[in-house]
Amino acid sequence: MALDQQITERQETDSLWLEREMPSLATRYAGKWLMVHKESVAGVFDSAGEAYREGTRLFGIGEFVIGEATDVPAVVGGFH
């Protein structure tokens, strides 16, 4: 499997997890930005930029997704 395919699968899996878990996450982390890695909240931040920088530092580009904890789920995206 090519690296690009692995990254895409990781991001897709994390995005689906974030969407599925958003109702409970929005209650717990309302208004915060969540960094998700391997179907788990790996960090909670005040801005998308902070989440992106920390995700890149910890996991590398393409290994995480971020999204705002809100009643209307919208994953900002994975980065690669």
PDB file of C-alpha atoms in Angstrom, residues 8-18 20 36 38-39 65:
ATOM      1  CA  THR A   8      -6.067   8.807   3.198  1.00  0.00           C
ATOM      2  CA  GLU A   9      -7.407   5.761   5.041  1.00  0.00           C
ATOM      3  CA  ARG A  10      -6.216   7.123   8.407  1.00  0.00           C
ATOM      4  CA  GLN A  11      -7.872  10.467   7.748  1.00  0.00           C
ATOM      5  CA  GLU A  12     -11.070   8.846   6.508  1.00  0.00           C
ATOM      6  CA  THR A  13     -11.278   6.573   9.548  1.00  0.00           C
ATOM      7  CA  ASP A  14     -10.640   9.464  11.945  1.00  0.00           C
ATOM      8  CA  SER A  15     -13.108  11.719  10.134  1.00  0.00           C
ATOM      9  CA  LEU A  16     -15.842   9.088  10.342  1.00  0.00           C
ATOM     10  CA  TRP A  17     -15.098   8.526  14.031  1.00  0.00           C
ATOM     11  CA  LEU A  18     -15.239  12.266  14.716  1.00  0.00           C
ATOM     12  CA  ARG A  20     -20.039   9.611  14.732  1.00  0.00           C
ATOM     13  CA  VAL A  36      -8.206  13.263  16.380  1.00  0.00           C
ATOM     14  CA  LYS A  38      -6.414   6.833  15.614  1.00  0.00           C
ATOM     15  CA  GLU A  39     -10.080   7.288  16.538  1.00  0.00           C
ATOM     16  CA  VAL A  65      -7.834  15.366  11.487  1.00  0.00           C
TER      17      VAL A  65
END
